[in-house]
Structures are given as C-alpha cells and as structure tokens.
Tab-separated table of C-alpha atoms in Angstrom:
chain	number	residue	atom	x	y	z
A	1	UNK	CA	-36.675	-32.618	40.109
A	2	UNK	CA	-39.176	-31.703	42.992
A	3	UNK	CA	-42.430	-31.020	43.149
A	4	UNK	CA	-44.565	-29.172	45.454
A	5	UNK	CA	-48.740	-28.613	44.717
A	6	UNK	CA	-49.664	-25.382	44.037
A	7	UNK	CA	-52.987	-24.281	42.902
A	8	UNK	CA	-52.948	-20.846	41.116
A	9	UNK	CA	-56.882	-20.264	41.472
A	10	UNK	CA	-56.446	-20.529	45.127
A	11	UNK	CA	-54.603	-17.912	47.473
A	12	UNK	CA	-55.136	-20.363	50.575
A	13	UNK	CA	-52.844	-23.001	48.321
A	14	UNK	CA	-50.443	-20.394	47.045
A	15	UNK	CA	-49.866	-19.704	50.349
A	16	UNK	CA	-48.901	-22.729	52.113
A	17	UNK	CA	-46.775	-23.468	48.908
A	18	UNK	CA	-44.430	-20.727	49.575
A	19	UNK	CA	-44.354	-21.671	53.246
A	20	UNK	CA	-43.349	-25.304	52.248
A	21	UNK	CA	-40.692	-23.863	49.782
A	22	UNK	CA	-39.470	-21.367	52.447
A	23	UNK	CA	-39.219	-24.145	54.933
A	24	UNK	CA	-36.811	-25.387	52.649
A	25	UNK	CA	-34.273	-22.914	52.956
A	26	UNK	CA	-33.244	-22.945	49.268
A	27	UNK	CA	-32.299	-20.188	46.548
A	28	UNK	CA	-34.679	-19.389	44.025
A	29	UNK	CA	-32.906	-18.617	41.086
A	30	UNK	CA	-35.708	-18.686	38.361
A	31	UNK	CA	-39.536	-18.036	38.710
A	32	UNK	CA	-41.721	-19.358	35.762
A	33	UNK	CA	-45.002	-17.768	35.752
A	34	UNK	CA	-46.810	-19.816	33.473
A	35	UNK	CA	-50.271	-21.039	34.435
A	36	UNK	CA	-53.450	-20.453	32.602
A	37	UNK	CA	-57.039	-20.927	31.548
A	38	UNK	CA	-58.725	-19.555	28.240
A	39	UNK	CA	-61.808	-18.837	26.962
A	40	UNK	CA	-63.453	-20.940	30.350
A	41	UNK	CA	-67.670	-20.246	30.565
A	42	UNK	CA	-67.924	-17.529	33.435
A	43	UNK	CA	-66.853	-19.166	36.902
A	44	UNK	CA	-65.482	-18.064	39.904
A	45	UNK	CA	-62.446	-19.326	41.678
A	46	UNK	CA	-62.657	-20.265	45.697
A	47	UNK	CA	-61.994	-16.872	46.452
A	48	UNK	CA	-64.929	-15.185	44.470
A	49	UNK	CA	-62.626	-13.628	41.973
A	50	UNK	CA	-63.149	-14.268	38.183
A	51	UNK	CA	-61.080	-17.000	36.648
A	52	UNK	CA	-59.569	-16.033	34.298
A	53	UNK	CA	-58.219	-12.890	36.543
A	54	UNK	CA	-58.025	-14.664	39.291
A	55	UNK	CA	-55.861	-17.778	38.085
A	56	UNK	CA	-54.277	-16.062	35.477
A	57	UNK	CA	-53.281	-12.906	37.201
A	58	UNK	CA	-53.903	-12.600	40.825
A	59	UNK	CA	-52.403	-16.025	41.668
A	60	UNK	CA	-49.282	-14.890	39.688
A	61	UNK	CA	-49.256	-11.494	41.087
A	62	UNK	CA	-49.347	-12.966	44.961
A	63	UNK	CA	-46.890	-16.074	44.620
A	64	UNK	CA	-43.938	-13.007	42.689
A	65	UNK	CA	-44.590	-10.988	45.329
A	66	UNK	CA	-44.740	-13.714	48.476
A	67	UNK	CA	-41.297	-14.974	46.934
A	68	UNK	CA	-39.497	-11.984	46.170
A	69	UNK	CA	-37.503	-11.451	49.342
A	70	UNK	CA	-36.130	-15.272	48.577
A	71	UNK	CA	-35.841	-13.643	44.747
A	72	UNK	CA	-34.069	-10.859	46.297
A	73	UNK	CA	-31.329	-12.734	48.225
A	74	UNK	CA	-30.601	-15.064	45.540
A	75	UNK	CA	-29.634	-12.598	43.056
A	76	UNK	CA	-25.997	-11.460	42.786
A	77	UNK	CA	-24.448	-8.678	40.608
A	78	UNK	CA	-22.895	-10.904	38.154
A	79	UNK	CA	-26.270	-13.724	37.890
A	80	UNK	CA	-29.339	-11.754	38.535
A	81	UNK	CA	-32.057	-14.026	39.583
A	82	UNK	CA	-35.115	-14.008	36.757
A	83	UNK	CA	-38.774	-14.108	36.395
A	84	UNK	CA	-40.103	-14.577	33.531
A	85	UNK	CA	-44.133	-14.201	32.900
A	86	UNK	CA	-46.257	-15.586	30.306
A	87	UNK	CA	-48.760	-13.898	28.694
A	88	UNK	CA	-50.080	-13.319	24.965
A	89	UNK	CA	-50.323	-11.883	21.792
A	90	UNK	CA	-54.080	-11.377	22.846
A	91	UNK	CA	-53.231	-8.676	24.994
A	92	UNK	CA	-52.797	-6.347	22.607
A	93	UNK	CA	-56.761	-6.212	21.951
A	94	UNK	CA	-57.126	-6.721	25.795
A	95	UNK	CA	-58.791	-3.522	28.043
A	96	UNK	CA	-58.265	-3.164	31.419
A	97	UNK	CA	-61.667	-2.519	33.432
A	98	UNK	CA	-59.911	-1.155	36.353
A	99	UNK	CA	-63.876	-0.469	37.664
A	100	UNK	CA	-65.009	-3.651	36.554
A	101	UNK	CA	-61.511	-6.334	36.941
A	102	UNK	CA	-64.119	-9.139	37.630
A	103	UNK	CA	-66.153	-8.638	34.139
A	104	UNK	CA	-68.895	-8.814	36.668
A	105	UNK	CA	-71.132	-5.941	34.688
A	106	UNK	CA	-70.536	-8.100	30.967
A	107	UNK	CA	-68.954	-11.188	30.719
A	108	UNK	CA	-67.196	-12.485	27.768
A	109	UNK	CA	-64.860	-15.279	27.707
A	110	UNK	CA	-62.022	-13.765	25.537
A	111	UNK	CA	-62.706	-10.022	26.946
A	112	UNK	CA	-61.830	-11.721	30.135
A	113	UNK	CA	-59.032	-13.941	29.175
A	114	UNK	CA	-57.221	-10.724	27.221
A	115	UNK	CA	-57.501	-8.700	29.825
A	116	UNK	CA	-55.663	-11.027	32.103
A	117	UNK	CA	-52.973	-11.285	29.524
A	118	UNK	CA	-52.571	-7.911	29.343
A	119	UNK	CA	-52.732	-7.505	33.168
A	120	UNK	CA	-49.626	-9.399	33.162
A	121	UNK	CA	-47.681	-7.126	30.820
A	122	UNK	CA	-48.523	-3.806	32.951
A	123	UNK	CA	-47.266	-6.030	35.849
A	124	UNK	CA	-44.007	-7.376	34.597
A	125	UNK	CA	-43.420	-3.567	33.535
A	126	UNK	CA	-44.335	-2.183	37.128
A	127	UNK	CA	-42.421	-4.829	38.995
A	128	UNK	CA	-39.590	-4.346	36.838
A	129	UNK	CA	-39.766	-0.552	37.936
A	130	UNK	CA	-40.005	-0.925	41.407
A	131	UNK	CA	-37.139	-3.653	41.598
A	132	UNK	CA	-34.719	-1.275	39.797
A	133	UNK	CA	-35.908	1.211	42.157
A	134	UNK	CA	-34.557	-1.015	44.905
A	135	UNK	CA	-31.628	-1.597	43.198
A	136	UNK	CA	-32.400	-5.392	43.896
A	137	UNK	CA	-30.730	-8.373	41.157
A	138	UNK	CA	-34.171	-9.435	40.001
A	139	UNK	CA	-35.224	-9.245	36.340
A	140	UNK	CA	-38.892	-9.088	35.287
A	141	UNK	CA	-39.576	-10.097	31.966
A	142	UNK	CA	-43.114	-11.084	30.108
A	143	UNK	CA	-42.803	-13.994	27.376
A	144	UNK	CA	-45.414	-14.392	24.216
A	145	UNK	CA	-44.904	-18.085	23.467
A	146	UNK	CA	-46.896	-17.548	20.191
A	147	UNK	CA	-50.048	-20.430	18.923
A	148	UNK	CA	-49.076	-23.660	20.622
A	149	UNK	CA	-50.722	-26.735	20.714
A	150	UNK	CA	-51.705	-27.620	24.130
A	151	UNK	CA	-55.219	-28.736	25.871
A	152	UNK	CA	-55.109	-24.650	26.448
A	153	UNK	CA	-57.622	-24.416	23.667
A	154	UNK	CA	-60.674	-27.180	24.887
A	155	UNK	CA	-63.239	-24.140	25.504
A	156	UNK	CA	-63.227	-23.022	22.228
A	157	UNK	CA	-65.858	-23.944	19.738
A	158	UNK	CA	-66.163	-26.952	18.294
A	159	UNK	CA	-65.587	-26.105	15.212
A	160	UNK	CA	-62.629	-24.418	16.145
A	161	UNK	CA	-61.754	-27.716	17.289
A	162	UNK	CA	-61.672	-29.272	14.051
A	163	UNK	CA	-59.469	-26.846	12.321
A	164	UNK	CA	-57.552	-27.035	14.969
A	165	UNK	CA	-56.894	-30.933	14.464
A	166	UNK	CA	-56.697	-30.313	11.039
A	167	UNK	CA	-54.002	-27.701	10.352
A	168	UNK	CA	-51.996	-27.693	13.933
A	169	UNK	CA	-49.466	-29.236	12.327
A	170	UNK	CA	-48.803	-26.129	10.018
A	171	UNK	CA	-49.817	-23.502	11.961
A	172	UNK	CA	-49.335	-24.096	15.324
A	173	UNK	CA	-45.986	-24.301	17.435
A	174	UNK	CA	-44.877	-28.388	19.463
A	175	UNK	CA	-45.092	-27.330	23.462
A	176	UNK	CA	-41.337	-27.687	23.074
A	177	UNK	CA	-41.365	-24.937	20.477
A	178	UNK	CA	-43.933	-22.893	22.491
A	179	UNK	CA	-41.598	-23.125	25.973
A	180	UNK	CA	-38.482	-21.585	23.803
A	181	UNK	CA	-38.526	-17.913	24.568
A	182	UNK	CA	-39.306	-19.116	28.733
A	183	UNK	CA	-36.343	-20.609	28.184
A	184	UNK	CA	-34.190	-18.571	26.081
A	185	UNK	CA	-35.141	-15.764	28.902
A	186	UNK	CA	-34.683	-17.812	31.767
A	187	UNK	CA	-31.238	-18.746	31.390
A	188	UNK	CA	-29.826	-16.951	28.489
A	189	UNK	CA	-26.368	-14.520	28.935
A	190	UNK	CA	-27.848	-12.216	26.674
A	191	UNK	CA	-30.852	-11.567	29.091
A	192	UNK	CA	-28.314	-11.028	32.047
A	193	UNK	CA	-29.907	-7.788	33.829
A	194	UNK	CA	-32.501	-6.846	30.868
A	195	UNK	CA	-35.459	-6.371	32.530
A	196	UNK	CA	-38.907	-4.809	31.769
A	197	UNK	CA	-38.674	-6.775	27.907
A	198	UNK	CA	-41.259	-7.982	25.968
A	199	UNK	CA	-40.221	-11.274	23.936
A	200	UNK	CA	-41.661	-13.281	21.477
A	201	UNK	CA	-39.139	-15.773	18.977
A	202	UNK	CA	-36.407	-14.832	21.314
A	203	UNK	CA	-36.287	-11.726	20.389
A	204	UNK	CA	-37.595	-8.225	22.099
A	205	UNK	CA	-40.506	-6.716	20.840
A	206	UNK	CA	-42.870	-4.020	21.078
A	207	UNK	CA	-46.264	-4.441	23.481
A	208	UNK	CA	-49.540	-2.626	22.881
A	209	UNK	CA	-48.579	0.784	23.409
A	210	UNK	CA	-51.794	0.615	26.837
A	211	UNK	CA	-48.983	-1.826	28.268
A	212	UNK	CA	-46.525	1.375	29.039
A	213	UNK	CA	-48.817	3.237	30.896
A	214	UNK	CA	-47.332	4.153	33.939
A	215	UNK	CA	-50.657	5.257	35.707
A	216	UNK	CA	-52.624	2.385	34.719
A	217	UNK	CA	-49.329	0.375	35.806
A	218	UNK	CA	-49.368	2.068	39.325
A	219	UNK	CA	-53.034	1.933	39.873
A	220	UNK	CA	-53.293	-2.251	38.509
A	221	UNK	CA	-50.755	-2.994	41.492
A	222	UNK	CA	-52.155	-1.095	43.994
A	223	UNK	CA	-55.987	-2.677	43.555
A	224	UNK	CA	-53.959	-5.927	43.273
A	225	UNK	CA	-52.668	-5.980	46.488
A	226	UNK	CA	-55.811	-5.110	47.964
A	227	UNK	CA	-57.412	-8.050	46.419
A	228	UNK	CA	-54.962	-10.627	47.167
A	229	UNK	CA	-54.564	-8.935	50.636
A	230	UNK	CA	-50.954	-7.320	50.636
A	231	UNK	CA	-49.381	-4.213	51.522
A	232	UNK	CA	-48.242	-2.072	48.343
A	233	UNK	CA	-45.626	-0.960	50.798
A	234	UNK	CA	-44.673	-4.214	51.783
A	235	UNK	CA	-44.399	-5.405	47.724
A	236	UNK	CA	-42.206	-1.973	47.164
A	237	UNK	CA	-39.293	-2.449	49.443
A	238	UNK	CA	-36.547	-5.405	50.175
C-alpha cells in the first residue's frame, strides 16, 4: 500500500496528485470516489466554491476526469477498468440549482449536502454515456453505502448525537459493512462491463427518477467543467 495526499476541497492539490501518480507510470485499474462532508455550517473551500459541492462533487468530478486517459489505457476488453462513486440515499430528496450550484441565494446544510449527492448520480450516468460513446473499457458506477457509522455525522445536532450513540448498534451499518457494495462493484465478475448502475446491498436499484435526466445530465457537466476549468471537449474524447 501507497499513499499519496490528496485534498478533495482543493483543485490546486488534486492537481499535483495526479501529476505525482502520472509520474509514476502505473495502471489505474480502480478509482474509488469516496470523499465527503455532511451537514458542515456554510463554508467555502480555497477555491470559493461551496463545500459541500465543492469537496463532494467538483473535486470528484476533476480528479475522474484528470485520470481518465490513464483509466482509458488500463482497461482491456476482457477486465474493464472501474470507477465506482459514492453518493446517497439523500439524493433522492436532493434538487439541483443549476442557477444557484453554490446555495449562495439560501443556504441549508442538508439542501446542500443532497444536492451534491445527487450531483454525483447525474454524473456517474453522463460519464457512463460518454465513455460508451467512446467505446472506451471504463465502467461508471454510483454506490449507496446505506447509514454507517463513521465521524461523517459530527455536524448534526446534538441530540442527534445521542441517539446516535444509543441505537448505532441496531440501526446503523460497521464501516466494513458500509464499504461492501464499493467493493462488491469494484472487483466483482458480475459487474464486468455494467456501467451506468445504481447499487445499494449489492444489488442494482432504481435512482430518483431527476437522476435520468439527460438534459439536466448534459447541462451539470458542461457548468462543471467550467468551474473546475476543463474543456467539455477535452472530458468527451480519448
């Protein structure tokens, strides 16, 4: 195991991360997408954008699209290579502001934090599209891990907290439980070239029926690459 720093809130670190790893010269068989904030008092990351958008969704959105060429030539016919997104059952009460993606006009903590969630669903369906257009090996698929119990939750409110510590045990799902669809998609043979799946218990499922829009799809990427400063074109082609 090997680790390189990578801050997801910051497009400067994101950056030189995939320089370091490209300096490398290595195949990139599997791309976890999995890192978040919820529920976080309104804040900005160090490039002005919101942070729950920003880390959640823009820093995911630039580091798929700065490795996919690497993504690209790793796949084969037989062993696609995979990535596999995380988002949340909270994005099916999620609503994209496509006027308003920084919640700068009303901020609330879980408007902001489903609408990144669901952000990542309309991605993972739009890159799937545009990498079968391409006829490239890559896979896009978008995970649900379901209620786990992780330090995810420490903005909520106290009392939230409590009943938290109380009944985790019963209700909530061990980190290792939590990471099992990641996994099962990441490196199961039933997932070989499926693409463009929503998964939750290992098994596919439906996602709020706003998730298959194709418009809203198309029009989410293109004001993505704009904000994290990439051409559409560029993100559309091997």
């Amino acid at each position: 195991v090997e680790f390189l720093y990578c801050d997801l809130a910051s497009m400067k670190s994101i950056r030189q991360f995939v320089r370091q790893f490209r300096a490398k010269n290595c195949p990139l068989h599997v791309l976890v997408n999995n890192a978040g904030v919820m529920l976080v008092p309104e804040r900005k990351t160090e490039d002005g954008f919101e942070e729950h958008f920003g880390l959640n969704y823009l820093g995911h959105f630039l580091l798929t699209n700065l490795l996919l060429d690497t993504l690209k030539q790793s796949g084969t016919h037989s062993h696609n290579a995979r990535i596999i997104t995380v988002s949340s059952a909270t994005h099916y009460v999620g609503k994209l502001h496509l006027n308003d993606l920084q919640s700068r006009c009303s901020y609330s903590p879980h408007g902001a934090y489903a609408q990144s969630k669901l952000a990542l669903v309309l991605f993972t369906y739009r890159l799937q599209h545009l990498l079968t257009a391409n006829g490239s090996h890559v896979t896009a698929n978008v995970v649900d891990p379901g209620v786990v119990n992780t330090e995810l939750y420490k903005h909520v409110f106290w009392i939230v907290k409590v009943v938290k510590w109380m009944t985790a045990w019963l209700f909530f799902k061990t980190p290792e439980e939590g990471a099992s669809t990641t996994i099962y998609a990441a490196v199961s043979p039933e997932m070989e070239g499926a693409g463009g799946c929503y998964l939750y218990n290992e098994e596919r499922t439906k996602s709020a029926d706003i998730a298959y829009d194709e418009e809203l799809q198309r029009r989410l990427w293109t004001e993505s690459c704009k904000m994290v400063g990439i051409s559409d074109e560029a993100s559309r082609h091997p």
